[in-house]
């Protein structure tokens, strides 16, 4: 049982480069989300999706793009990487179309450094 | 500005001591959760509380949701080295689909 799978585990980018962080879940969860984790700031929501074809912005969406073409996959795209995007990124999913009282299942994270 | 503030940010205690971590907000939440995160891993859910004043126990961990549903606490009795980790509270507001996390408390239990 894989759960939530994130790739890559580590990534180093140069300023201005673009890349896609992959996230896949095999639990048939409707709700998927992306967070970034920075020291002293906990987890901040970047984008989320309540189902295939539906996405919305979270607290810190600038510089990131998402799409949800299937229930299983929710990739996060960095359009033009900046040093301020150096962070650890987590993908999470939950059953149902909203997070209220639902258990979030997290991937193991992607550590991104932008030079 | 973080919607959920946790205190303390760092906590280092000896094995066997008791501790309390606080999660505070000026907003009302429909539910509040506590997660624990170990290095190199994603957070893992410990508990969900949904009723104001609710108290839940998980072995040596006691979780409480404030009467006004704006705050929560996590109390650990007789801490053990295995309790070491980052503790995060997370709240779901009454409306919307966003799930907000607190600033985190890093706990180290020294053998």
CSV table of C-alpha atoms in Angstrom, one decimal:
chain,number,residue,atom,x,y,z
A,1,UNK,CA,0.0,0.0,0.0
A,2,UNK,CA,1.9,3.0,-1.3
A,3,UNK,CA,-0.4,5.9,0.0
A,4,UNK,CA,0.9,9.2,-1.2
A,5,UNK,CA,4.1,9.2,-3.3
A,6,UNK,CA,6.2,12.2,-4.0
A,7,UNK,CA,9.0,12.6,-6.5
A,8,UNK,CA,11.8,13.6,-6.5
A,9,UNK,CA,13.0,13.4,-2.9
A,10,UNK,CA,15.7,16.1,-3.4
A,11,UNK,CA,16.1,18.8,-6.1
A,12,UNK,CA,18.5,21.7,-6.7
A,13,UNK,CA,17.5,24.4,-9.2
A,14,UNK,CA,19.0,27.5,-10.5
A,15,UNK,CA,17.1,30.8,-10.3
A,16,UNK,CA,14.7,31.0,-13.3
A,17,UNK,CA,14.5,27.3,-14.0
A,18,UNK,CA,11.2,25.6,-14.0
A,19,UNK,CA,10.3,22.1,-12.7
A,20,UNK,CA,7.4,19.9,-11.7
A,21,UNK,CA,7.0,18.1,-8.4
A,22,UNK,CA,5.0,15.0,-8.8
A,23,UNK,CA,2.4,13.7,-6.4
A,24,UNK,CA,0.3,10.5,-6.8
A,25,UNK,CA,-2.1,8.7,-4.4
A,26,UNK,CA,-3.6,5.3,-4.7
A,27,UNK,CA,-6.4,5.7,-2.1
A,28,UNK,CA,-9.0,7.2,-4.4
A,29,UNK,CA,-9.0,10.4,-2.4
A,30,UNK,CA,-10.9,13.3,-3.7
A,31,UNK,CA,-9.1,16.0,-1.8
A,32,UNK,CA,-5.4,16.7,-2.5
A,33,UNK,CA,-3.2,19.6,-1.5
A,34,UNK,CA,0.3,21.0,-1.6
A,35,UNK,CA,2.1,22.6,1.4
A,36,UNK,CA,5.5,24.1,1.9
A,37,UNK,CA,7.3,23.8,5.2
A,38,UNK,CA,9.7,26.5,6.4
A,39,UNK,CA,11.4,26.7,9.8
A,40,UNK,CA,9.2,28.3,12.4
A,41,UNK,CA,6.3,28.7,10.1
A,42,UNK,CA,4.7,25.2,10.2
A,43,UNK,CA,3.0,24.1,7.0
A,44,UNK,CA,1.5,26.7,4.6
A,45,UNK,CA,-1.1,25.7,2.0
A,46,UNK,CA,-0.1,26.5,-1.6
A,47,UNK,CA,-2.9,25.0,-3.7
A,48,UNK,CA,-5.6,22.4,-3.2
A,49,UNK,CA,-8.1,20.4,-5.2
A,50,UNK,CA,-11.5,18.9,-4.2
A,51,UNK,CA,-11.6,16.6,-7.3
A,52,UNK,CA,-10.5,16.0,-10.8
A,53,UNK,CA,-10.7,19.2,-12.9
A,54,UNK,CA,-11.1,21.5,-9.8
A,55,UNK,CA,-8.2,23.4,-8.2
A,56,UNK,CA,-8.0,26.5,-5.9
A,57,UNK,CA,-5.5,28.7,-4.3
A,58,UNK,CA,-4.3,28.4,-0.7
A,59,UNK,CA,-2.3,30.9,1.4
A,60,UNK,CA,0.8,31.2,-0.7
A,61,UNK,CA,0.0,30.4,-4.4
A,62,UNK,CA,2.3,32.9,-6.1
A,63,UNK,CA,4.9,31.3,-8.3
A,64,UNK,CA,3.2,27.9,-8.4
A,65,UNK,CA,0.8,26.3,-10.7
A,66,UNK,CA,-1.3,23.1,-10.4
A,67,UNK,CA,-3.6,20.9,-12.4
A,68,UNK,CA,-5.8,17.9,-11.6
A,69,UNK,CA,-6.5,15.9,-14.7
A,70,UNK,CA,-7.0,12.6,-12.8
A,71,UNK,CA,-8.1,11.6,-9.2
A,72,UNK,CA,-4.7,10.1,-8.6
A,73,UNK,CA,-2.2,12.8,-9.7
A,74,UNK,CA,-1.7,16.4,-8.5
A,75,UNK,CA,1.5,17.9,-9.9
A,76,UNK,CA,3.0,21.2,-8.6
A,77,UNK,CA,4.8,23.3,-11.2
A,78,UNK,CA,7.3,26.0,-10.4
A,79,UNK,CA,7.2,28.4,-13.3
A,80,UNK,CA,10.4,30.4,-12.7
A,81,UNK,CA,12.2,29.3,-9.5
A,82,UNK,CA,13.3,31.9,-7.0
A,83,UNK,CA,15.5,31.5,-3.9
A,84,UNK,CA,12.5,32.3,-1.8
A,85,UNK,CA,11.0,29.0,-3.0
A,86,UNK,CA,13.7,27.0,-1.2
A,87,UNK,CA,11.7,24.8,1.1
A,88,UNK,CA,10.4,21.4,1.8
A,89,UNK,CA,7.2,20.6,-0.1
A,90,UNK,CA,4.6,18.1,1.0
A,91,UNK,CA,1.7,16.7,-0.8
A,92,UNK,CA,-1.3,15.5,1.2
A,93,UNK,CA,-4.7,13.8,0.4
A,94,UNK,CA,-7.8,13.0,2.3
A,95,UNK,CA,-11.1,11.2,1.7
A,96,UNK,CA,-14.1,13.4,0.9
A,97,UNK,CA,-14.3,16.8,-0.7
A,98,UNK,CA,-13.2,18.9,2.3
A,99,UNK,CA,-10.8,18.7,5.1
A,100,UNK,CA,-13.2,19.1,8.0
A,101,UNK,CA,-12.4,16.4,10.5
A,102,UNK,CA,-10.7,14.3,7.7
A,103,UNK,CA,-7.4,12.7,8.2
A,104,UNK,CA,-4.7,14.1,6.0
A,105,UNK,CA,-2.3,11.5,4.5
A,106,UNK,CA,1.1,13.0,3.7
A,107,UNK,CA,3.9,12.1,1.3
A,108,UNK,CA,7.5,12.0,2.5
A,109,UNK,CA,8.3,15.4,1.0
A,110,UNK,CA,10.5,17.0,-1.6
A,111,UNK,CA,13.5,19.1,-0.4
A,112,UNK,CA,14.0,21.9,-2.9
A,113,UNK,CA,17.0,24.3,-3.0
A,114,UNK,CA,17.0,27.2,-5.5
A,115,UNK,CA,20.4,28.8,-6.0
B,1,UNK,CA,0.5,36.2,9.9
B,2,UNK,CA,-0.2,32.6,11.0
B,3,UNK,CA,-3.8,31.7,11.7
B,4,UNK,CA,-2.7,29.2,14.4
B,5,UNK,CA,0.1,30.1,16.8
B,6,UNK,CA,1.8,27.3,18.8
B,7,UNK,CA,3.9,27.7,22.0
B,8,UNK,CA,6.5,27.0,22.9
B,9,UNK,CA,8.4,26.8,19.6
B,10,UNK,CA,11.1,24.6,21.1
B,11,UNK,CA,11.0,22.4,24.1
B,12,UNK,CA,13.8,20.2,25.6
B,13,UNK,CA,13.0,18.1,28.6
B,14,UNK,CA,14.3,15.1,30.6
B,15,UNK,CA,12.7,11.7,30.2
B,16,UNK,CA,9.9,11.3,32.7
B,17,UNK,CA,8.9,15.0,32.8
B,18,UNK,CA,5.4,16.3,31.9
B,19,UNK,CA,4.8,19.0,29.3
B,20,UNK,CA,2.0,21.0,27.6
B,21,UNK,CA,2.0,22.5,24.1
B,22,UNK,CA,-0.5,25.2,23.2
B,23,UNK,CA,-2.3,26.0,20.0
B,24,UNK,CA,-4.1,29.4,19.9
B,25,UNK,CA,-6.1,31.3,17.3
B,26,UNK,CA,-8.6,34.2,17.2
B,27,UNK,CA,-10.6,32.2,14.7
B,28,UNK,CA,-13.2,29.5,15.4
B,29,UNK,CA,-12.6,26.1,13.9
B,30,UNK,CA,-15.1,23.3,13.1
B,31,UNK,CA,-12.4,20.7,14.0
B,32,UNK,CA,-8.8,20.7,15.2
B,33,UNK,CA,-6.2,18.1,14.7
B,34,UNK,CA,-2.7,17.3,16.1
B,35,UNK,CA,0.0,15.8,14.0
B,36,UNK,CA,3.5,14.5,14.8
B,37,UNK,CA,6.3,14.7,12.3
B,38,UNK,CA,9.7,13.0,12.4
B,39,UNK,CA,12.7,14.1,10.4
B,40,UNK,CA,12.5,13.3,6.7
B,41,UNK,CA,8.9,12.3,6.9
B,42,UNK,CA,5.5,13.8,6.5
B,43,UNK,CA,3.2,14.6,9.5
B,44,UNK,CA,1.1,11.8,10.9
B,45,UNK,CA,-2.3,12.3,12.5
B,46,UNK,CA,-2.5,11.8,16.2
B,47,UNK,CA,-6.0,12.9,17.0
B,48,UNK,CA,-9.0,15.0,15.8
B,49,UNK,CA,-11.3,16.9,18.2
B,50,UNK,CA,-14.6,18.4,16.9
B,51,UNK,CA,-16.6,19.4,20.0
B,52,UNK,CA,-15.9,22.5,22.1
B,53,UNK,CA,-14.5,21.3,25.5
B,54,UNK,CA,-13.7,17.8,24.2
B,55,UNK,CA,-10.9,15.9,25.8
B,56,UNK,CA,-9.3,12.9,24.1
B,57,UNK,CA,-6.6,10.6,25.5
B,58,UNK,CA,-4.1,8.6,23.6
B,59,UNK,CA,-2.0,6.6,26.1
B,60,UNK,CA,0.2,9.3,27.8
B,61,UNK,CA,-1.1,12.1,25.5
B,62,UNK,CA,-4.1,14.2,26.4
B,63,UNK,CA,-5.7,16.6,23.9
B,64,UNK,CA,-8.2,19.3,24.7
B,65,UNK,CA,-10.3,21.5,22.4
B,66,UNK,CA,-11.2,24.9,23.9
B,67,UNK,CA,-14.8,25.6,24.8
B,68,UNK,CA,-14.9,28.4,22.2
B,69,UNK,CA,-13.2,26.2,19.6
B,70,UNK,CA,-10.4,28.7,19.1
B,71,UNK,CA,-7.6,26.9,20.9
B,72,UNK,CA,-6.3,23.5,21.9
B,73,UNK,CA,-3.6,21.9,24.1
B,74,UNK,CA,-1.6,18.8,24.1
B,75,UNK,CA,-0.3,17.4,27.4
B,76,UNK,CA,2.2,14.6,27.6
B,77,UNK,CA,2.7,12.7,30.8
B,78,UNK,CA,6.0,11.1,31.7
B,79,UNK,CA,7.7,12.0,28.3
B,80,UNK,CA,9.8,9.3,26.7
B,81,UNK,CA,12.6,9.7,24.0
B,82,UNK,CA,10.2,8.2,21.5
B,83,UNK,CA,8.0,11.3,21.9
B,84,UNK,CA,10.7,13.4,20.3
B,85,UNK,CA,9.5,15.2,17.1
B,86,UNK,CA,7.7,18.2,15.7
B,87,UNK,CA,4.1,18.6,16.9
B,88,UNK,CA,1.7,20.5,14.6
B,89,UNK,CA,-1.8,21.6,15.3
B,90,UNK,CA,-4.1,22.0,12.3
B,91,UNK,CA,-7.6,23.5,12.0
B,92,UNK,CA,-10.5,23.5,9.6
B,93,UNK,CA,-12.5,26.7,9.6
B,94,UNK,CA,-16.3,26.5,9.5
B,95,UNK,CA,-16.4,27.5,5.8
B,96,UNK,CA,-14.0,26.8,2.9
B,97,UNK,CA,-11.8,23.9,2.0
B,98,UNK,CA,-8.6,25.1,3.4
B,99,UNK,CA,-6.8,23.4,6.3
B,100,UNK,CA,-4.5,25.6,8.3
B,101,UNK,CA,-1.4,24.4,10.2
B,102,UNK,CA,0.1,25.9,13.3
B,103,UNK,CA,3.7,27.1,13.6
B,104,UNK,CA,4.9,23.9,15.2
B,105,UNK,CA,6.6,22.8,18.5
B,106,UNK,CA,9.8,20.9,18.3
B,107,UNK,CA,10.1,18.6,21.3
B,108,UNK,CA,13.3,16.8,22.4
B,109,UNK,CA,13.1,14.3,25.2
B,110,UNK,CA,16.6,13.6,26.6
B,111,UNK,CA,17.1,10.1,28.0
